[in-house]
Coordinates of C-alpha atoms in Angstrom, one line a residue:
M257 CA 20.5 -7.4 34.7
P258 CA 20.7 -4.6 32.1
K259 CA 21.1 -5.6 28.3
K260 CA 23.4 -4.4 25.9
P261 CA 22.3 -1.6 23.7
V262 CA 21.8 -2.2 19.9
E263 CA 24.7 -1.8 17.7
T264 CA 24.1 1.1 15.5
G265 CA 27.0 1.5 13.4
R266 CA 27.5 5.0 14.3
P267 CA 27.9 6.7 17.9
S268 CA 25.0 5.3 19.8
A269 CA 21.7 7.2 20.6
K270 CA 21.5 8.2 24.2
V271 CA 18.2 6.1 25.0
S272 CA 16.5 6.3 28.4
L273 CA 13.6 3.7 29.2
H274 CA 11.0 4.4 31.8
I275 CA 8.0 2.4 33.0
G276 CA 5.1 4.3 34.6
A277 CA 2.6 2.6 36.9
S278 CA 0.3 5.7 36.5
F279 CA -0.1 8.8 34.5
R280 CA 0.3 11.0 37.5
A281 CA 3.6 9.4 38.6
A282 CA 4.9 9.6 34.8
W283 CA 3.7 13.2 34.3
E284 CA 5.6 14.5 37.5
T285 CA 8.7 12.6 37.1
I286 CA 9.2 12.1 33.3
L287 CA 7.0 14.0 31.1
L288 CA 6.8 17.6 32.8
P289 CA 10.6 17.7 33.3
W290 CA 11.3 16.5 29.6
F291 CA 9.1 19.1 28.2
Q292 CA 10.5 21.9 30.5
A293 CA 14.0 21.1 29.3
A294 CA 13.2 20.4 25.7
G295 CA 11.0 23.7 25.6
Q296 CA 14.2 25.8 26.5
I297 CA 16.3 24.6 23.6
S298 CA 13.8 23.1 20.9
W299 CA 13.2 26.5 19.1
Q300 CA 17.1 27.0 18.8
Q301 CA 17.8 23.6 17.3
R302 CA 18.2 23.0 13.6
Q303 CA 17.0 19.3 14.0
P304 CA 13.4 18.9 15.1
T305 CA 12.1 17.9 18.5
V306 CA 9.5 15.2 18.3
V307 CA 6.9 13.7 20.7
A308 CA 5.5 10.5 19.2
M309 CA 2.0 9.3 20.4
P310 CA -0.6 7.0 19.0
F311 CA -3.7 9.4 19.1
R312 CA -4.1 13.1 18.6
S313 CA -6.4 13.0 21.6
Q314 CA -3.6 12.0 24.0
A315 CA -1.4 14.7 22.5
Y316 CA -4.1 17.2 23.1
A317 CA -4.4 16.2 26.7
I318 CA -0.6 16.6 27.3
K319 CA -0.6 20.2 25.5
R320 CA -3.4 21.1 27.7
L321 CA -1.6 20.4 30.9
L322 CA 1.6 22.0 29.6
L323 CA -0.3 25.3 28.7
D324 CA -1.9 25.1 32.2
R325 CA 1.7 25.1 33.5
G326 CA 3.0 27.7 31.3
V327 CA 5.5 25.6 29.4
S328 CA 6.5 26.6 25.9
L329 CA 5.7 24.1 23.0
L330 CA 7.7 26.1 20.5
G331 CA 9.7 23.9 18.3
I332 CA 8.2 20.7 19.6
R333 CA 6.3 18.6 17.2
F334 CA 3.6 16.0 18.3
V335 CA 3.4 13.4 15.5
S336 CA 1.2 10.2 15.1
P337 CA 2.7 7.0 13.7
A338 CA 1.8 7.8 10.2
E339 CA 3.5 11.3 10.5
L340 CA 6.5 9.8 12.1
R341 CA 6.8 7.4 9.3
E342 CA 6.9 10.5 6.8
L343 CA 9.6 12.1 8.8
L344 CA 11.8 9.1 8.6
A345 CA 11.1 8.7 4.7
A346 CA 12.6 12.2 4.3
R347 CA 16.0 10.5 3.9
S348 CA 15.0 7.4 1.8
E349 CA 11.9 7.3 -0.4
M350 CA 9.0 5.2 0.8
H351 CA 6.9 3.8 -1.8
L352 CA 3.8 2.6 0.2
A353 CA 0.5 1.7 -1.7
L354 CA -2.7 2.6 -0.5
R355 CA -4.8 -0.3 0.8
E356 CA -7.2 -0.2 -2.2
H357 CA -4.1 -0.8 -4.4
L358 CA -2.8 -3.7 -2.4
R359 CA -6.2 -5.4 -2.6
L360 CA -6.3 -4.8 -6.4
L361 CA -3.0 -6.3 -6.9
L362 CA -3.8 -9.4 -4.7
S363 CA -6.8 -10.1 -6.6
I364 CA -5.1 -9.8 -9.9
A365 CA -2.4 -12.3 -8.7
A366 CA -5.4 -14.7 -7.6
E367 CA -7.1 -14.1 -11.0
E368 CA -3.8 -15.4 -12.6
C369 CA -3.9 -18.6 -10.7
M370 CA -7.3 -19.2 -12.1
K371 CA -6.5 -19.9 -15.7
L372 CA -8.6 -22.7 -17.1
P373 CA -7.5 -25.3 -19.8
V374 CA -9.4 -25.5 -23.2
D375 CA -10.5 -29.2 -23.0
P376 CA -13.9 -29.4 -21.0
P377 CA -13.2 -32.4 -19.0
L378 CA -9.8 -30.8 -17.8
R379 CA -11.5 -27.6 -17.4
E380 CA -14.1 -29.2 -15.0
K381 CA -11.4 -31.0 -13.0
R382 CA -9.1 -27.6 -12.6
M383 CA -12.3 -25.9 -11.2
L384 CA -12.4 -28.3 -8.4
E385 CA -8.6 -28.3 -7.5
A386 CA -7.9 -26.7 -3.9
D387 CA -5.5 -24.0 -5.3
F388 CA -8.1 -22.9 -8.0
L389 CA -10.8 -22.6 -5.3
A390 CA -8.4 -20.7 -3.1
A391 CA -7.7 -18.5 -5.9
K392 CA -11.4 -17.8 -6.6
S393 CA -11.9 -17.0 -2.9
V394 CA -9.0 -14.5 -2.7
A395 CA -10.0 -12.8 -6.0
R396 CA -13.6 -12.2 -4.5
A397 CA -12.4 -11.2 -1.1
P398 CA -8.7 -10.5 -0.8
D399 CA -8.8 -8.7 2.5
H400 CA -8.2 -11.8 4.8
L401 CA -5.3 -12.9 2.9
L402 CA -3.9 -9.4 2.9
R403 CA -4.3 -9.0 6.4
T404 CA -2.5 -12.5 7.2
I405 CA 0.4 -11.4 4.9
D406 CA 0.5 -8.0 7.0
Q407 CA 0.5 -9.9 10.4
L408 CA 3.3 -12.3 9.3
G409 CA 5.3 -9.7 7.9
A410 CA 4.9 -7.4 10.7
A411 CA 6.2 -10.4 13.0
G412 CA 9.2 -10.7 10.6
W413 CA 8.0 -14.1 8.8
D414 CA 7.4 -14.7 5.4
F415 CA 4.3 -16.3 4.1
S416 CA 6.2 -19.5 3.0
A417 CA 6.6 -20.2 6.7
V418 CA 2.9 -21.0 6.9
E419 CA 1.7 -24.4 5.7
L420 CA -0.9 -23.2 3.2
P421 CA 0.3 -24.5 -0.1
A422 CA -2.7 -23.7 -2.1
L423 CA -2.1 -20.0 -1.5
R424 CA 1.8 -19.8 -2.1
E425 CA 1.5 -19.1 -5.8
I426 CA -1.0 -16.2 -5.3
T427 CA 1.3 -14.5 -2.6
T428 CA 4.5 -15.2 -4.9
R429 CA 2.6 -13.4 -7.9
F430 CA 1.5 -10.8 -5.5
H431 CA 5.1 -9.9 -4.3
R432 CA 6.0 -9.9 -7.9
R433 CA 3.3 -7.5 -9.0
L434 CA 4.3 -5.2 -6.0
A435 CA 7.9 -5.3 -7.3
D436 CA 6.8 -4.3 -10.8
C437 CA 5.0 -1.4 -9.6
G438 CA 7.6 -0.3 -7.4
F439 CA 5.6 -0.7 -4.1
E440 CA 6.6 -2.2 -0.8
L441 CA 4.5 -3.3 2.1
I442 CA 4.3 -1.2 5.2
H443 CA 6.4 -3.6 7.4
A444 CA 9.1 -3.9 4.9
A445 CA 9.3 0.1 4.6
D446 CA 9.5 0.2 8.5
R447 CA 12.5 -2.3 8.5
R448 CA 14.2 -0.4 5.7
A449 CA 13.6 2.9 7.7
L450 CA 15.3 0.9 10.6
D451 CA 18.3 -0.2 8.5
Q452 CA 18.7 3.5 7.3
A453 CA 18.5 4.8 11.0
V454 CA 21.3 2.5 12.0
A455 CA 23.5 3.7 9.1
S456 CA 22.7 7.4 8.9
P457 CA 23.4 10.5 11.0
P458 CA 20.6 11.5 13.6
L459 CA 17.6 12.9 12.2
F460 CA 16.0 14.5 15.5
T461 CA 17.7 16.3 18.3
N462 CA 15.2 14.8 21.0
I463 CA 12.4 12.5 20.7
L464 CA 10.0 11.2 23.2
V465 CA 7.9 8.1 22.9
T466 CA 5.0 7.5 25.0
G467 CA 1.5 6.0 25.0
F468 CA 2.5 2.7 23.0
N469 CA 2.0 -0.6 24.7
G470 CA 1.6 -4.4 23.6
A471 CA -1.4 -3.3 21.4
H472 CA 1.1 -1.7 19.0
W473 CA 3.5 -4.6 18.0
P474 CA 3.4 -3.9 14.3
L475 CA 4.8 -0.4 15.1
W476 CA 7.7 -1.8 16.8
P477 CA 10.2 -1.4 13.8
L478 CA 9.0 2.2 13.2
L479 CA 9.3 3.1 16.9
Q480 CA 12.9 1.6 17.0
A481 CA 13.8 3.4 13.9
A482 CA 12.6 6.7 15.3
V483 CA 14.7 6.2 18.6
L484 CA 17.8 5.5 16.7
S485 CA 17.3 8.4 14.5
A486 CA 17.5 10.9 17.6
K487 CA 20.5 12.2 19.4
N488 CA 18.5 11.8 22.7
A489 CA 15.5 9.7 23.1
T490 CA 13.2 9.0 26.1
V491 CA 10.7 6.2 25.8
L492 CA 7.9 6.1 28.4
L493 CA 6.3 2.5 28.7
D494 CA 3.1 1.5 30.4
D495 CA 3.2 -0.9 33.3
P496 CA 1.9 -4.1 32.1
S497 CA -1.7 -4.5 32.6
D498 CA -3.5 -7.3 34.2
A499 CA -5.7 -7.8 31.0
A500 CA -2.8 -8.5 28.7
R501 CA 0.2 -9.0 31.1
D502 CA 2.0 -11.6 28.8
I503 CA 1.9 -9.4 25.8
D504 CA 2.8 -6.2 27.6
E505 CA 5.6 -7.7 29.5
T506 CA 7.0 -9.0 26.2
W507 CA 6.6 -5.6 24.7
V508 CA 8.7 -4.2 27.6
G509 CA 11.3 -6.8 27.6
T510 CA 11.7 -6.2 23.8
W511 CA 12.5 -2.5 24.4
E512 CA 15.0 -3.5 27.4
E513 CA 16.6 -6.1 24.9
G514 CA 17.6 -3.3 22.6
F515 CA 18.1 -0.4 24.8
G516 CA 18.9 -1.5 28.3
E517 CA 16.9 -1.9 31.4
A518 CA 13.9 0.3 32.1
K519 CA 13.8 2.4 35.1
Q520 CA 10.5 2.1 37.5
V521 CA 9.1 5.6 37.7
S522 CA 9.0 6.6 41.3
L523 CA 5.9 8.5 42.5
P524 CA 6.4 11.9 43.9
P525 CA 7.0 12.7 47.5
N526 CA 3.7 13.1 49.5
Q527 CA 1.7 11.2 46.9
I528 CA 0.0 8.0 47.1
T529 CA 2.3 5.1 47.6
D530 CA 0.0 2.3 47.1
S531 CA -2.2 1.4 44.3
L532 CA -4.7 -0.4 46.3
F533 CA -4.9 1.7 49.6
S534 CA -4.7 5.3 50.1
E535 CA -2.6 6.5 53.3
E536 CA -5.8 7.4 55.2
E537 CA -7.3 3.9 54.7
M538 CA -4.0 2.1 55.9
R539 CA -4.4 4.2 59.2
G540 CA -7.7 2.7 59.7
A541 CA -10.0 5.5 58.0
S542 CA -13.0 4.4 56.1
P543 CA -12.5 4.3 52.3
V544 CA -13.9 7.1 50.3
A545 CA -16.9 5.8 48.1
I546 CA -16.6 6.1 44.5
G547 CA -19.8 7.4 42.8
R548 CA -21.1 5.1 40.3
S549 CA -24.5 5.6 38.4
F550 CA -26.2 3.2 35.9
L551 CA -28.5 4.9 33.5
V552 CA -30.9 3.0 31.0
G553 CA -32.4 4.5 27.8
A554 CA -35.3 2.8 26.0
D555 CA -33.4 4.0 22.6
T556 CA -30.4 5.6 21.2
R557 CA -31.9 8.9 21.7
E558 CA -32.8 8.5 25.3
Q559 CA -29.3 7.2 25.9
A560 CA -27.8 10.4 24.2
E561 CA -30.1 12.7 26.4
A562 CA -29.0 10.8 29.5
V563 CA -25.4 11.1 28.8
A564 CA -25.7 14.8 28.2
Q565 CA -27.7 15.5 31.4
Q566 CA -25.0 13.3 33.3
C567 CA -22.2 15.4 32.0
L568 CA -24.0 18.5 32.8
H569 CA -24.3 17.3 36.3
F570 CA -20.5 16.4 36.5
L571 CA -19.5 19.7 35.2
A572 CA -21.4 21.2 38.0
D573 CA -19.0 19.4 40.4
P574 CA -16.3 21.7 41.7
T575 CA -14.0 18.8 41.7
C576 CA -14.5 18.2 37.9
D577 CA -11.4 18.8 36.0
R578 CA -11.9 16.5 32.8
V579 CA -14.9 14.6 31.8
G580 CA -14.4 11.5 29.4
I581 CA -17.3 10.1 27.5
V582 CA -16.0 6.8 26.1
F583 CA -17.8 4.8 23.5
S584 CA -17.1 1.3 22.1
G585 CA -17.0 2.8 18.7
P586 CA -18.3 5.2 16.1
G587 CA -22.0 5.1 15.5
A588 CA -25.3 6.9 16.0
L589 CA -24.9 7.4 19.8
P590 CA -21.7 9.3 19.6
R591 CA -23.2 11.7 17.1
L592 CA -26.5 11.9 19.0
V593 CA -24.5 12.9 22.3
A594 CA -22.5 15.4 20.5
S595 CA -25.6 17.0 19.2
A596 CA -27.2 17.0 22.6
L597 CA -24.0 18.6 24.1
A598 CA -24.1 21.3 21.3
R599 CA -27.9 22.1 22.2
L600 CA -26.7 22.5 25.9
D601 CA -24.1 24.9 24.8
I602 CA -21.4 22.8 26.3
S603 CA -18.1 23.0 24.6
H604 CA -16.5 19.7 23.9
Y605 CA -14.2 17.8 21.5
D606 CA -15.8 15.2 19.4
G607 CA -13.1 12.8 18.9
L608 CA -15.0 10.3 16.8
A609 CA -16.7 13.1 14.8
H610 CA -19.0 12.2 12.0
F611 CA -18.6 11.6 8.3
L612 CA -20.4 13.9 5.5
P613 CA -20.7 12.2 2.3
G614 CA -19.2 13.5 -0.9
I615 CA -19.5 13.1 -4.5
F616 CA -18.7 9.4 -4.6
E617 CA -21.3 8.8 -1.8
A618 CA -24.2 9.9 -4.0
A619 CA -26.8 7.6 -5.4
D620 CA -25.8 8.3 -9.0
W621 CA -22.2 7.1 -8.6
R622 CA -23.3 4.0 -6.9
A623 CA -25.9 3.5 -9.8
W624 CA -23.2 4.0 -12.4
L625 CA -20.9 1.3 -10.7
R626 CA -23.9 -1.2 -10.6
L627 CA -24.7 -0.4 -14.4
Q628 CA -21.0 -1.2 -15.4
E629 CA -21.0 -4.3 -13.4
S630 CA -24.3 -5.4 -14.8
P631 CA -25.5 -3.7 -18.0
R632 CA -29.1 -4.7 -17.9
I633 CA -32.4 -2.9 -18.1
N634 CA -33.2 -2.5 -14.5
S635 CA -29.6 -1.2 -13.5
L636 CA -29.7 1.3 -16.5
L637 CA -33.3 2.5 -15.4
H638 CA -32.1 2.8 -11.8
F639 CA -29.1 4.7 -12.9
V640 CA -31.1 7.3 -15.0
N641 CA -33.6 7.8 -12.3
T642 CA -30.7 9.2 -10.0
L643 CA -29.6 11.7 -12.8
S644 CA -30.9 15.2 -12.1
D645 CA -30.9 15.9 -15.9
H646 CA -31.8 13.0 -18.2
A647 CA -31.0 14.8 -21.2
E648 CA -27.4 14.0 -20.6
I649 CA -28.1 10.5 -22.1
F650 CA -31.4 10.7 -24.2
P651 CA -31.9 14.4 -25.2
D652 CA -34.5 13.4 -28.0
V653 CA -36.9 11.1 -26.0
S654 CA -38.7 11.3 -22.8
L655 CA -37.9 9.0 -19.9
N656 CA -41.2 7.3 -20.1
A657 CA -40.9 6.7 -23.8
F658 CA -37.4 5.5 -23.4
E659 CA -38.5 2.9 -20.7
R660 CA -41.5 1.7 -22.6
T661 CA -39.6 1.2 -25.8
L662 CA -36.7 -0.6 -23.9
R663 CA -39.1 -2.9 -22.1
S664 CA -41.2 -3.6 -25.5
A665 CA -37.9 -4.6 -27.1
Y666 CA -37.0 -6.8 -24.3
A667 CA -40.5 -8.5 -24.6
E668 CA -39.7 -9.4 -28.4
V669 CA -36.0 -10.6 -27.7
L670 CA -36.4 -11.9 -24.2
I671 CA -32.8 -10.8 -23.3
D672 CA -32.2 -7.7 -21.3
D673 CA -28.5 -7.4 -22.1
L674 CA -28.3 -3.7 -23.1
D675 CA -25.8 -4.5 -26.2
I676 CA -28.2 -6.8 -27.9
L677 CA -31.2 -4.5 -27.1
R678 CA -29.2 -1.6 -28.8
R679 CA -28.7 -3.8 -31.7
F680 CA -32.4 -4.9 -31.9
C681 CA -33.5 -1.3 -31.8
E682 CA -30.8 -0.2 -34.5
Q683 CA -32.8 -2.2 -37.1
E684 CA -35.7 0.2 -37.2
S685 CA -35.0 3.6 -38.5
G686 CA -36.9 6.7 -38.0
G687 CA -38.8 5.7 -35.0
T688 CA -38.4 5.8 -31.4
K689 CA -36.4 2.7 -31.4
E690 CA -33.8 4.4 -33.4
K691 CA -33.6 7.2 -30.7
V692 CA -33.4 4.6 -28.0
A693 CA -30.5 2.9 -29.7
A694 CA -28.8 6.2 -30.2
A695 CA -29.2 6.8 -26.4
L696 CA -27.8 3.4 -25.5
N697 CA -24.9 3.9 -28.0
S698 CA -24.0 7.2 -26.0
I699 CA -23.5 5.1 -22.8
S700 CA -19.9 4.2 -22.2
F701 CA -19.2 1.0 -20.9
L702 CA -15.7 -0.5 -19.5
P703 CA -14.2 -3.4 -21.6
A704 CA -14.6 -6.8 -20.3
R705 CA -11.0 -7.2 -19.9
A706 CA -8.1 -4.8 -20.2
R707 CA -4.7 -3.5 -18.9
F708 CA -5.1 -0.8 -16.1
P709 CA -4.5 2.2 -18.3
E710 CA -7.1 1.1 -20.9
F711 CA -9.4 0.8 -18.0
L712 CA -8.6 4.4 -16.7
R713 CA -8.9 5.9 -20.2
A714 CA -12.4 4.1 -20.5
T715 CA -13.5 5.4 -17.2
K716 CA -12.3 9.0 -18.2
A717 CA -14.3 8.9 -21.3
A718 CA -17.4 7.6 -19.4
L719 CA -17.3 10.2 -16.7
N720 CA -16.5 13.1 -18.9
R721 CA -19.6 12.1 -21.0
L722 CA -21.7 12.4 -17.9
G723 CA -20.0 15.8 -17.1
W724 CA -18.5 14.3 -14.1
R725 CA -14.9 15.9 -14.4
S726 CA -14.6 16.3 -10.5
H727 CA -15.0 12.6 -10.2
W728 CA -12.4 11.8 -12.7
M729 CA -10.2 14.5 -10.9
E730 CA -10.5 12.6 -7.7
I731 CA -9.8 9.1 -9.2
S732 CA -6.8 10.4 -11.1
R733 CA -5.3 12.1 -8.0
R734 CA -5.2 8.7 -6.4
T735 CA -3.4 6.9 -9.2
G736 CA 0.2 7.3 -10.4
D737 CA 2.9 6.0 -12.7
W738 CA 2.5 2.7 -11.3
V739 CA -0.6 2.0 -13.3
H740 CA 1.7 1.7 -16.4
K741 CA 3.9 -0.7 -14.8
L742 CA 1.2 -3.3 -14.2
D743 CA 1.5 -5.0 -17.7
I744 CA -1.3 -7.5 -17.5
E745 CA -4.8 -7.7 -18.3
F746 CA -7.6 -8.4 -15.7
S747 CA -11.4 -8.6 -15.4
R748 CA -13.7 -5.5 -15.3
A749 CA -14.9 -6.8 -11.9
L750 CA -11.7 -6.1 -10.3
C751 CA -11.4 -2.6 -11.9
L752 CA -15.0 -1.7 -10.7
R753 CA -14.3 -2.8 -7.2
W754 CA -11.2 -0.8 -7.2
L755 CA -13.0 2.1 -8.4
G756 CA -15.8 1.7 -5.6
E757 CA -13.2 1.4 -2.9
I758 CA -10.8 4.2 -4.0
A759 CA -13.7 6.7 -4.7
F760 CA -14.1 7.9 -1.1
T761 CA -14.9 11.3 -0.3
F762 CA -16.4 11.2 3.2
T763 CA -15.1 14.1 5.4
A764 CA -15.0 14.0 9.0
A765 CA -17.2 17.0 10.4
R766 CA -18.0 18.3 13.9
E767 CA -20.1 20.9 15.4
T768 CA -18.3 24.2 15.8
I769 CA -18.8 23.9 19.8
G770 CA -17.7 20.3 19.4
D771 CA -14.2 21.0 18.0
H772 CA -12.3 22.2 20.7
P773 CA -9.4 19.9 21.4
Y774 CA -8.4 21.3 24.9
A775 CA -12.2 21.4 26.2
R776 CA -12.9 19.8 29.7
V777 CA -15.3 17.3 27.8
Q778 CA -14.0 14.8 25.4
L779 CA -15.8 12.3 23.4
L780 CA -13.4 9.4 22.6
S781 CA -13.2 5.7 21.8
V782 CA -11.5 3.4 24.2
P783 CA -7.8 3.4 22.6
Q784 CA -8.1 7.5 22.4
A785 CA -8.9 7.7 26.1
H786 CA -6.2 5.4 27.3
S787 CA -3.3 6.8 29.0
Q788 CA -5.1 10.0 30.1
Q789 CA -6.2 11.4 33.4
W790 CA -9.9 11.9 34.1
S791 CA -11.9 13.2 37.2
H792 CA -15.1 11.9 35.7
L793 CA -16.0 9.3 33.2
I794 CA -18.9 8.3 31.5
F795 CA -19.2 4.9 29.5
A796 CA -21.9 5.3 26.9
G797 CA -23.8 2.4 25.0
W798 CA -21.7 -0.4 26.5
N799 CA -24.4 -3.0 25.9
E800 CA -23.7 -6.7 25.7
G801 CA -21.4 -7.4 22.8
S802 CA -20.3 -4.0 22.1
W803 CA -16.9 -4.4 23.6
P804 CA -14.3 -5.9 23.0
P805 CA -14.8 -5.9 19.2
R806 CA -16.0 -9.3 17.9
E807 CA -13.4 -11.5 16.2
T808 CA -13.1 -11.0 12.6
G809 CA -11.8 -14.4 11.9
E810 CA -8.4 -15.2 10.4
F811 CA -7.6 -16.6 7.1
A812 CA -6.0 -19.8 8.3
R813 CA -7.9 -22.4 10.4
Q814 CA -7.2 -22.5 14.2
D815 CA -5.3 -25.8 14.0
E816 CA -3.1 -24.1 11.2
I817 CA -2.4 -21.3 13.4
D818 CA -1.6 -23.4 16.7
A819 CA 0.8 -25.5 14.4
F820 CA 2.6 -22.5 13.2
N821 CA 2.9 -21.0 16.7
R822 CA 4.3 -24.4 17.9
S823 CA 6.9 -24.3 15.2
I824 CA 8.1 -20.8 16.3
Q825 CA 8.6 -22.1 19.8
K826 CA 10.8 -25.0 19.0

């Protein structure tokens, strides 16, 4: 029975829901007619026409089919979920924090809960209490708790609904710090965008939402907001799969609850009408054998060569339209396969790409972080050896003399702390120790505890002293006014971890011949290859344990998760 559409507070958007059992049926009956109709008017409209899809690879596949049919794409914009969120944010500011910022704020909140009393017996007792141990764990590794907060928030629940009393104070302080900095979590921002969509005029003329399924539950408020922000919306859902039928059926049912009953996509005339048997097979003909080959390589390089040769063999087949090379994830094998295809001069699209390191992936930056974390002799010498010009630190003494004098001083005081060694060397005037003391004094260290602006000023001074102005420019580009709103001192360890996480300059790179989005050969991951039509497929590197991904573990114990789920069902 059709459900009533959601109440929008304005003239309801015209939404049509469809369920496609196959890509071919959806293409002929829904996708192609939609693009043909939208392409005629999209370039004349003031408001954009949008197509929302999970991955760019799926958008490229649709574009290729449309270009083959001569369908105009002028005025039609393909967007990913992140780009869709940016479009919706145009009418209401979203203050989303980077993941690195959230981890820092959560660690600071945990550190706040670790204050110890002055009295030694009370201090020892406090260090054994459950909430202190939980805070200590979160401060060191905040990702697990942050993921739990995200999962509960995406499902519409507050953390207080979970029976984890040792963590409630941490999450309370975390949300307080978020508010102080003007940030909001992504699920809260999506729900606010949904509220805005209900009360605001349409933002899009037409929108097509396709390719999303039960694996995209966290995107439900965002997609719902996008549909309600359009004058006309078409949503194409996948038929529930056998592997995750319960989840997919719930996903479809949620859409139907909000926008009415979904129409089953009918297969075109004269096409296959049974998913299990062809028309010839039902008349008694022998089934057509599907060619399957299993290739084994002794190592990754042999596997890559085998994949490339198999791809070459497929391309020679007159019936070959598109070849999908599907990997379980990024790694050495996709990169070697891309290189092998390039050597064979086969145009392809490397959807996984490979990452080229930047300035923050160099050995000197990592050594500087270790030196700041542990100002000892070995970390200092390791850092100095990574520098191309030692004169930046000690222009008046050679590297050998510097190390020899430093180790001699350590042999006398038996403490390798650089501050103590500097003070010891300062006692001698006119010799090598004085030069070593001057060199140690020229190295800037971050304070043990400080407020965030103070840490950033100290970082800027230290990097400028080394001539690393480009490093500081990258770091400052990733901060903002929010750092001045974080009015609390925290430890140097948290700041250094944040610096190590935020300093990321890897760039995705591909061979020139591997950067053709509409090529017949596509190198993709499993989610990227989903909801596409292929004539030939190669599954590469699917050794035992490579798929599905291994469980990362949840923050709560399994019995606590089960108890929470039972409480929801009551």
